[in-house]
mmCIF file of C-alpha atoms and ligand atoms in Angstrom:
data_model
loop_
_atom_site.group_PDB
_atom_site.id
_atom_site.type_symbol
_atom_site.label_atom_id
_atom_site.label_comp_id
_atom_site.label_asym_id
_atom_site.label_seq_id
_atom_site.Cartn_x
_atom_site.Cartn_y
_atom_site.Cartn_z
ATOM 1 C CA MET A 805 -3.780 1.037 -28.860
ATOM 2 C CA ILE A 806 -4.716 -0.384 -25.463
ATOM 3 C CA LYS A 807 -5.281 2.279 -22.814
ATOM 4 C CA ARG A 808 -3.753 1.529 -19.419
ATOM 5 C CA ILE A 809 -5.633 2.727 -16.371
ATOM 6 C CA GLY A 810 -4.297 2.474 -12.820
ATOM 7 C CA ILE A 811 -6.565 2.885 -9.797
ATOM 8 C CA ASP A 812 -5.562 2.959 -6.129
ATOM 9 C CA LEU A 813 -8.466 2.285 -3.763
ATOM 10 C CA GLY A 814 -7.772 3.652 -0.293
ATOM 11 C CA GLY A 815 -9.801 3.884 2.900
ATOM 12 C CA HIS A 816 -10.124 7.656 2.529
ATOM 13 C CA THR A 817 -9.540 8.405 -1.176
ATOM 14 C CA ILE A 818 -9.516 6.682 -4.566
ATOM 15 C CA SER A 819 -6.852 7.841 -7.046
ATOM 16 C CA GLY A 820 -6.584 6.952 -10.690
ATOM 17 C CA GLY A 821 -5.049 7.911 -13.977
ATOM 18 C CA GLU A 822 -4.129 6.766 -17.440
ATOM 19 C CA VAL A 823 -0.485 5.775 -17.725
ATOM 20 C CA ASP A 824 1.278 6.391 -21.008
ATOM 21 C CA PHE A 825 3.975 3.773 -21.677
ATOM 22 C CA SER A 826 4.545 4.822 -25.293
ATOM 23 C CA GLY A 827 7.548 7.104 -24.728
ATOM 24 C CA GLY A 828 10.683 6.588 -22.611
ATOM 25 C CA ALA A 829 9.644 6.808 -18.963
ATOM 26 C CA PRO A 830 6.018 5.913 -18.122
ATOM 27 C CA ARG A 831 3.929 9.038 -17.629
ATOM 28 C CA LEU A 832 0.825 9.488 -15.484
ATOM 29 C CA VAL A 833 -1.754 11.386 -17.543
ATOM 30 C CA SER A 834 -4.438 13.545 -15.890
ATOM 31 C CA PRO A 835 -4.535 11.853 -12.455
ATOM 32 C CA VAL A 836 -7.704 12.312 -10.404
ATOM 33 C CA THR A 837 -8.423 11.714 -6.714
ATOM 34 C CA VAL A 838 -11.939 11.416 -5.284
ATOM 35 C CA ARG A 839 -13.249 10.607 -1.816
ATOM 36 C CA THR A 840 -13.964 6.954 -1.004
ATOM 37 C CA PRO A 841 -17.735 6.485 -0.494
ATOM 38 C CA SER A 842 -18.390 6.668 3.246
ATOM 39 C CA GLU A 843 -20.515 3.469 3.116
ATOM 40 C CA ARG A 844 -17.383 1.487 2.176
ATOM 41 C CA ASP A 845 -19.559 -1.426 0.972
ATOM 42 C CA PRO A 846 -18.999 -3.460 -2.229
ATOM 43 C CA LEU A 847 -21.652 -1.756 -4.377
ATOM 44 C CA SER A 848 -20.658 1.845 -3.646
ATOM 45 C CA VAL A 849 -16.960 1.006 -4.001
ATOM 46 C CA LEU A 850 -17.648 -0.711 -7.332
ATOM 47 C CA ARG A 851 -19.608 2.300 -8.622
ATOM 48 C CA ALA A 852 -16.923 4.760 -7.512
ATOM 49 C CA VAL A 853 -14.128 2.763 -9.177
ATOM 50 C CA GLU A 854 -16.127 2.447 -12.414
ATOM 51 C CA GLU A 855 -16.971 6.164 -12.466
ATOM 52 C CA LEU A 856 -13.284 6.940 -12.079
ATOM 53 C CA ALA A 857 -12.217 4.522 -14.847
ATOM 54 C CA LEU A 858 -14.804 6.046 -17.196
ATOM 55 C CA MET A 859 -12.917 9.345 -17.027
ATOM 56 C CA TRP A 860 -10.300 7.829 -19.339
ATOM 57 C CA VAL A 861 -12.136 5.181 -21.374
ATOM 58 C CA SER A 862 -15.275 5.272 -23.511
ATOM 59 C CA ARG A 863 -17.260 3.157 -25.993
ATOM 60 C CA GLY A 864 -15.061 1.353 -28.502
ATOM 61 C CA ASP A 865 -11.920 1.522 -26.328
ATOM 62 C CA GLU A 866 -9.742 -1.444 -25.473
ATOM 63 C CA CYS A 867 -8.184 -1.095 -22.034
ATOM 64 C CA PHE A 868 -6.331 -2.685 -19.139
ATOM 65 C CA ILE A 869 -7.597 -1.579 -15.711
ATOM 66 C CA GLY A 870 -5.370 -2.441 -12.758
ATOM 67 C CA ILE A 871 -6.818 -1.779 -9.311
ATOM 68 C CA GLY A 872 -4.783 -1.642 -6.120
ATOM 69 C CA VAL A 873 -6.819 -2.553 -3.041
ATOM 70 C CA PRO A 874 -5.879 -2.310 0.665
ATOM 71 C CA GLY A 875 -6.037 -5.967 1.603
ATOM 72 C CA PHE A 876 -6.048 -9.552 0.433
ATOM 73 C CA VAL A 877 -7.079 -10.546 -3.108
ATOM 74 C CA SER A 878 -7.872 -13.934 -4.639
ATOM 75 C CA LYS A 879 -5.160 -15.858 -6.446
ATOM 76 C CA ASP A 880 -6.851 -15.181 -9.804
ATOM 77 C CA ARG A 881 -6.713 -11.416 -8.998
ATOM 78 C CA LEU A 882 -10.432 -10.921 -9.719
ATOM 79 C CA ALA A 883 -11.990 -11.050 -6.212
ATOM 80 C CA VAL A 884 -11.229 -9.372 -2.900
ATOM 81 C CA LEU A 885 -10.797 -11.722 0.073
ATOM 82 C CA LYS A 886 -10.479 -9.216 2.916
ATOM 83 C CA LEU A 887 -10.281 -5.438 2.953
ATOM 84 C CA THR A 888 -9.698 -4.567 6.592
ATOM 85 C CA ASN A 889 -11.256 -1.067 6.408
ATOM 86 C CA PHE A 890 -14.279 -1.943 4.259
ATOM 87 C CA LYS A 891 -17.579 -3.644 5.018
ATOM 88 C CA GLY A 892 -18.783 -6.940 3.612
ATOM 89 C CA CYS A 893 -16.379 -7.071 0.666
ATOM 90 C CA GLU A 894 -15.211 -10.633 1.406
ATOM 91 C CA GLY A 895 -15.329 -12.674 -1.780
ATOM 92 C CA ALA A 896 -16.737 -9.811 -3.919
ATOM 93 C CA ARG A 897 -15.681 -10.514 -7.530
ATOM 94 C CA VAL A 898 -14.989 -6.853 -8.175
ATOM 95 C CA GLY A 899 -12.706 -7.490 -11.147
ATOM 96 C CA THR A 900 -15.211 -9.722 -12.957
ATOM 97 C CA LEU A 901 -18.069 -7.264 -12.304
ATOM 98 C CA ILE A 902 -16.133 -4.240 -13.572
ATOM 99 C CA ALA A 903 -15.133 -6.084 -16.769
ATOM 100 C CA ARG A 904 -18.801 -7.057 -17.292
ATOM 101 C CA ASP A 905 -20.081 -3.505 -16.709
ATOM 102 C CA MET A 906 -17.462 -2.093 -19.085
ATOM 103 C CA ARG A 907 -18.490 -4.640 -21.735
ATOM 104 C CA ALA A 908 -22.102 -3.454 -21.369
ATOM 105 C CA ARG A 909 -20.827 0.037 -22.233
ATOM 106 C CA GLY A 910 -19.045 -1.204 -25.350
ATOM 107 C CA ILE A 911 -15.588 -1.130 -23.699
ATOM 108 C CA SER A 912 -13.305 -4.144 -23.920
ATOM 109 C CA ALA A 913 -11.552 -4.234 -20.530
ATOM 110 C CA GLU A 914 -9.118 -6.648 -18.938
ATOM 111 C CA VAL A 915 -9.355 -5.996 -15.194
ATOM 112 C CA ARG A 916 -6.905 -7.133 -12.542
ATOM 113 C CA LEU A 917 -6.913 -6.554 -8.788
ATOM 114 C CA GLU A 918 -3.732 -6.502 -6.732
ATOM 115 C CA ASN A 919 -2.754 -5.633 -3.182
ATOM 116 C CA ASP A 920 -2.022 -1.883 -3.133
ATOM 117 C CA ALA A 921 1.497 -2.243 -1.702
ATOM 118 C CA ASN A 922 2.280 -4.778 -4.442
ATOM 119 C CA CYS A 923 1.133 -2.149 -6.955
ATOM 120 C CA ALA A 924 3.431 0.401 -5.301
ATOM 121 C CA ALA A 925 6.323 -2.083 -5.607
ATOM 122 C CA VAL A 926 5.663 -2.523 -9.344
ATOM 123 C CA GLY A 927 5.468 1.273 -9.718
ATOM 124 C CA GLU A 928 8.782 1.847 -7.934
ATOM 125 C CA HIS A 929 10.351 -0.883 -10.052
ATOM 126 C CA ILE A 930 9.276 0.505 -13.424
ATOM 127 C CA CYS A 931 10.009 4.183 -12.749
ATOM 128 C CA GLY A 932 10.839 4.895 -9.100
ATOM 129 C CA ALA A 933 13.352 4.120 -6.356
ATOM 130 C CA ALA A 934 13.592 0.388 -7.232
ATOM 131 C CA ARG A 935 14.576 0.921 -10.898
ATOM 132 C CA GLY A 936 17.094 -1.738 -11.908
ATOM 133 C CA MET A 937 16.669 -3.738 -8.680
ATOM 134 C CA ASP A 938 15.710 -7.436 -8.734
ATOM 135 C CA ASP A 939 15.364 -7.910 -4.973
ATOM 136 C CA PHE A 940 13.654 -5.210 -2.944
ATOM 137 C CA ALA A 941 10.807 -4.443 -0.539
ATOM 138 C CA VAL A 942 8.410 -1.522 -0.638
ATOM 139 C CA LEU A 943 6.818 -0.773 2.711
ATOM 140 C CA THR A 944 3.728 1.453 2.710
ATOM 141 C CA LEU A 945 3.307 3.224 6.018
ATOM 142 C CA GLY A 946 -0.041 4.917 6.407
ATOM 143 C CA SER A 947 -3.409 4.222 7.935
ATOM 144 C CA GLY A 948 -2.390 0.566 7.562
ATOM 145 C CA ILE A 949 0.963 -1.087 6.876
ATOM 146 C CA GLY A 950 1.497 -2.916 3.603
ATOM 147 C CA ALA A 951 4.436 -4.394 1.761
ATOM 148 C CA GLY A 952 5.322 -5.465 -1.733
ATOM 149 C CA LEU A 953 8.261 -7.878 -1.956
ATOM 150 C CA ALA A 954 10.256 -8.690 -5.080
ATOM 151 C CA ALA A 955 12.805 -11.487 -5.549
ATOM 152 C CA ASN A 956 14.723 -12.298 -8.731
ATOM 153 C CA GLY A 957 12.893 -9.487 -10.542
ATOM 154 C CA ARG A 958 9.439 -10.920 -9.787
ATOM 155 C CA LEU A 959 6.810 -9.856 -7.299
ATOM 156 C CA ILE A 960 6.424 -12.549 -4.623
ATOM 157 C CA ARG A 961 2.743 -13.569 -4.666
ATOM 158 C CA GLY A 962 2.848 -16.788 -2.660
ATOM 159 C CA ALA A 963 1.004 -20.100 -2.905
ATOM 160 C CA HIS A 964 -2.395 -18.477 -2.251
ATOM 161 C CA GLY A 965 -1.671 -14.988 -3.562
ATOM 162 C CA MET A 966 -1.252 -13.493 -0.078
ATOM 163 C CA ALA A 967 2.533 -13.034 0.225
ATOM 164 C CA GLY A 968 4.003 -9.748 1.388
ATOM 165 C CA GLU A 969 1.416 -8.912 4.039
ATOM 166 C CA CYS A 970 4.145 -7.680 6.364
ATOM 167 C CA GLY A 971 1.752 -5.459 8.338
ATOM 168 C CA HIS A 972 0.387 -8.734 9.696
ATOM 169 C CA MET A 973 3.680 -10.186 10.893
ATOM 170 C CA ALA A 974 3.091 -11.172 14.518
ATOM 171 C CA LEU A 975 6.041 -9.285 15.971
ATOM 172 C CA CYS A 976 4.385 -7.647 18.915
ATOM 173 C CA GLY A 977 3.363 -10.225 21.491
ATOM 174 C CA GLU A 978 0.841 -9.536 24.249
ATOM 175 C CA GLY A 979 -0.929 -6.327 25.155
ATOM 176 C CA PHE A 980 -2.751 -5.654 21.894
ATOM 177 C CA ARG A 981 -6.492 -5.781 21.227
ATOM 178 C CA GLY A 982 -6.385 -7.645 17.948
ATOM 179 C CA CYS A 983 -5.720 -6.536 14.409
ATOM 180 C CA PHE A 984 -8.591 -5.738 12.009
ATOM 181 C CA CYS A 985 -7.481 -8.740 9.915
ATOM 182 C CA GLY A 986 -8.595 -11.087 12.709
ATOM 183 C CA GLY A 987 -5.088 -11.935 13.955
ATOM 184 C CA ALA A 988 -3.239 -10.750 17.060
ATOM 185 C CA GLY A 989 0.024 -8.987 17.935
ATOM 186 C CA HIS A 990 0.478 -7.649 14.413
ATOM 187 C CA LEU A 991 2.905 -4.938 13.303
ATOM 188 C CA GLU A 992 0.014 -2.897 11.889
ATOM 189 C CA GLU A 993 -1.658 -2.625 15.299
ATOM 190 C CA ALA A 994 1.611 -1.691 16.984
ATOM 191 C CA ALA A 995 2.855 0.833 14.453
ATOM 192 C CA SER A 996 0.372 2.127 11.856
ATOM 193 C CA ALA A 997 -0.770 5.763 11.853
ATOM 194 C CA ASP A 998 -4.398 4.771 12.510
ATOM 195 C CA TRP A 999 -3.517 2.815 15.638
ATOM 196 C CA VAL A 1000 -1.040 5.421 16.931
ATOM 197 C CA GLU A 1001 -3.713 8.097 16.446
ATOM 198 C CA ARG A 1002 -6.314 5.955 18.203
ATOM 199 C CA ARG A 1003 -4.047 5.496 21.240
ATOM 200 C CA ALA A 1004 -3.202 9.225 21.203
ATOM 201 C CA LEU A 1005 -6.882 10.196 21.379
ATOM 202 C CA GLU A 1006 -7.364 7.843 24.340
ATOM 203 C CA ARG A 1007 -4.558 9.710 26.134
ATOM 204 C CA GLY A 1008 -5.993 13.148 25.374
ATOM 205 C CA LEU A 1009 -3.402 13.850 22.660
ATOM 206 C CA PRO A 1010 -4.152 15.038 19.083
ATOM 207 C CA GLY A 1011 -5.273 12.178 16.821
ATOM 208 C CA ASP A 1012 -2.941 13.100 13.977
ATOM 209 C CA PHE A 1013 0.371 11.307 13.392
ATOM 210 C CA ARG A 1014 2.111 14.330 11.827
ATOM 211 C CA VAL A 1015 1.113 16.548 14.766
ATOM 212 C CA LEU A 1016 2.326 13.901 17.253
ATOM 213 C CA TRP A 1017 5.593 13.613 15.312
ATOM 214 C CA GLY A 1018 6.064 17.389 15.516
ATOM 215 C CA MET A 1019 5.426 17.545 19.274
ATOM 216 C CA ARG A 1020 7.430 14.476 20.296
ATOM 217 C CA GLU A 1021 10.511 16.464 21.432
ATOM 218 C CA LYS A 1022 8.524 18.387 24.038
ATOM 219 C CA ASN A 1023 5.761 15.961 25.024
ATOM 220 C CA GLY A 1024 6.767 12.729 26.754
ATOM 221 C CA ASP A 1025 3.450 10.950 26.050
ATOM 222 C CA ALA A 1026 3.614 11.765 22.338
ATOM 223 C CA ARG A 1027 7.269 10.671 22.286
ATOM 224 C CA ALA A 1028 6.440 7.330 23.940
ATOM 225 C CA LEU A 1029 3.742 6.598 21.348
ATOM 226 C CA ILE A 1030 5.980 7.528 18.421
ATOM 227 C CA GLU A 1031 8.943 5.562 19.784
ATOM 228 C CA ALA A 1032 6.841 2.423 20.308
ATOM 229 C CA SER A 1033 5.674 2.716 16.694
ATOM 230 C CA LEU A 1034 9.204 3.267 15.366
ATOM 231 C CA ASP A 1035 10.579 0.367 17.367
ATOM 232 C CA ALA A 1036 7.938 -2.009 15.991
ATOM 233 C CA LEU A 1037 8.588 -0.756 12.457
ATOM 234 C CA ALA A 1038 12.339 -1.235 12.912
ATOM 235 C CA ARG A 1039 11.763 -4.858 13.970
ATOM 236 C CA GLY A 1040 9.533 -5.304 10.931
ATOM 237 C CA ILE A 1041 12.126 -3.898 8.554
ATOM 238 C CA ALA A 1042 14.905 -6.022 10.063
ATOM 239 C CA SER A 1043 12.684 -9.118 9.800
ATOM 240 C CA ILE A 1044 11.935 -8.396 6.123
ATOM 241 C CA CYS A 1045 15.691 -8.029 5.493
ATOM 242 C CA ALA A 1046 16.419 -11.321 7.240
ATOM 243 C CA ALA A 1047 13.825 -13.121 5.098
ATOM 244 C CA LEU A 1048 14.472 -11.429 1.746
ATOM 245 C CA ASP A 1049 18.031 -9.989 1.764
ATOM 246 C CA PRO A 1050 16.888 -7.056 -0.407
ATOM 247 C CA GLU A 1051 19.036 -4.510 -2.262
ATOM 248 C CA ALA A 1052 16.921 -1.876 -0.543
ATOM 249 C CA VAL A 1053 13.829 -1.359 1.563
ATOM 250 C CA ILE A 1054 11.819 1.552 0.148
ATOM 251 C CA LEU A 1055 9.401 3.510 2.325
ATOM 252 C CA ASN A 1056 6.197 4.971 0.956
ATOM 253 C CA GLY A 1057 2.988 6.271 2.544
ATOM 254 C CA GLY A 1058 2.041 9.347 4.564
ATOM 255 C CA MET A 1059 3.950 8.366 7.734
ATOM 256 C CA SER A 1060 7.204 7.987 5.813
ATOM 257 C CA ARG A 1061 7.045 11.644 4.773
ATOM 258 C CA ALA A 1062 7.300 12.877 8.384
ATOM 259 C CA GLU A 1063 10.560 14.829 8.500
ATOM 260 C CA GLY A 1064 13.491 12.692 9.657
ATOM 261 C CA MET A 1065 11.421 9.499 9.904
ATOM 262 C CA ALA A 1066 13.574 7.479 7.488
ATOM 263 C CA ASP A 1067 16.783 8.475 9.318
ATOM 264 C CA GLU A 1068 15.276 7.484 12.681
ATOM 265 C CA LEU A 1069 14.117 4.143 11.309
ATOM 266 C CA ARG A 1070 17.444 3.433 9.618
ATOM 267 C CA GLY A 1071 19.267 3.715 12.932
ATOM 268 C CA ARG A 1072 16.762 1.647 14.850
ATOM 269 C CA ALA A 1073 16.456 -1.107 12.225
ATOM 270 C CA THR A 1074 20.251 -1.482 12.026
ATOM 271 C CA LYS A 1075 20.280 -2.499 15.694
ATOM 272 C CA TYR A 1076 17.972 -5.456 14.937
ATOM 273 C CA LEU A 1077 19.819 -6.667 11.826
ATOM 274 C CA PRO A 1078 22.279 -9.574 11.824
ATOM 275 C CA SER A 1079 25.782 -8.056 11.674
ATOM 276 C CA PRO A 1080 26.644 -9.161 8.071
ATOM 277 C CA MET A 1081 23.532 -7.339 6.847
ATOM 278 C CA ARG A 1082 24.326 -4.030 8.521
ATOM 279 C CA ALA A 1083 26.943 -2.954 5.967
ATOM 280 C CA VAL A 1084 24.646 -3.551 2.994
ATOM 281 C CA PHE A 1085 21.384 -2.274 4.527
ATOM 282 C CA ARG A 1086 19.750 0.464 2.450
ATOM 283 C CA LEU A 1087 16.567 2.234 3.491
ATOM 284 C CA LEU A 1088 15.301 4.648 0.815
ATOM 285 C CA LEU A 1089 12.316 6.916 0.369
ATOM 286 C CA SER A 1090 9.872 6.409 -2.497
ATOM 287 C CA GLU A 1091 10.505 8.494 -5.610
ATOM 288 C CA LEU A 1092 6.876 8.345 -6.723
ATOM 289 C CA GLY A 1093 5.007 9.026 -3.487
ATOM 290 C CA SER A 1094 1.254 8.608 -3.781
ATOM 291 C CA SER A 1095 1.500 7.937 -7.568
ATOM 292 C CA ALA A 1096 3.437 4.683 -7.085
ATOM 293 C CA ALA A 1097 0.395 2.417 -6.681
ATOM 294 C CA VAL A 1098 -1.497 3.999 -9.626
ATOM 295 C CA MET A 1099 1.554 3.682 -11.904
ATOM 296 C CA GLY A 1100 2.147 0.092 -10.798
ATOM 297 C CA ALA A 1101 -1.528 -0.895 -11.098
ATOM 298 C CA ALA A 1102 -1.544 0.205 -14.737
ATOM 299 C CA ALA A 1103 1.474 -2.046 -15.374
ATOM 300 C CA LEU A 1104 0.249 -5.196 -13.568
ATOM 301 C CA ASP A 1105 0.123 -7.204 -16.784
ATOM 302 C CA GLY A 1106 3.746 -6.324 -17.546
ATOM 303 C CA GLY A 1107 5.065 -9.645 -16.258
ATOM 304 C CA MET A 1108 6.678 -8.587 -12.962
HETATM 305 ZN ZN1 ZN B 368 -3.315 -8.157 11.060
#
């Protein structure tokens, strides 16, 4: 039987696990999380991902390894085009190299890369908050902002494989330094935890989104930072709804777990929606949390 391994490469940690699809609901078996190598260069990332995969596969195994990465991947899903928080990974054929290295160890591996938010969308669809939905968006709110969009039961990948990069929608006009992707005025720069924390540190506030969230009632500077982030996110969510008309927008990622965040965003996003969309607007929280991308990565060859 083919083993299915899902791996979620993040800027701070790499998570992985074998996913068992043999029973009713898919089950994540013995998940492991390790620290991302601080060098964040192609070779050390490759080694770390391979070491993780080898926890579940060994000589003689046949396996599918799906890898969620925080950025743009090639249309053939074998190379990374741009990982905004990593160094020199542009064009690295990570998928091809991992398959080759596994072969050298006597393991027959099909390897596929996918944007991490797309993996989270597949995960939510097979066993999370998007079960039974054909049209939905999963928005991952964390150090960066990602999105996985589905229409007619299929993940939207786009003409060049880059669809769904909603963190890079240019919603925010002037006054920003420039997004790590190379563009300007992007939602990610206006609203992501990393950027909010960066601005907080510059103002002498704690560089931790959860702490800022907790102190926003009493501290006007913290409140202003949080509100600017929420407002940008609300515009982003309303824009996704206008483009996709989803059954639901599902929030995942560390920021979304701040207490009351989804309720705040729901109210703010409603204001930006066209009136016919307000009655059908649904903003939900992920049911899988940090496992969504690992579960989805392991199911990337499932046809979604
Ligand atoms: Zn950008």
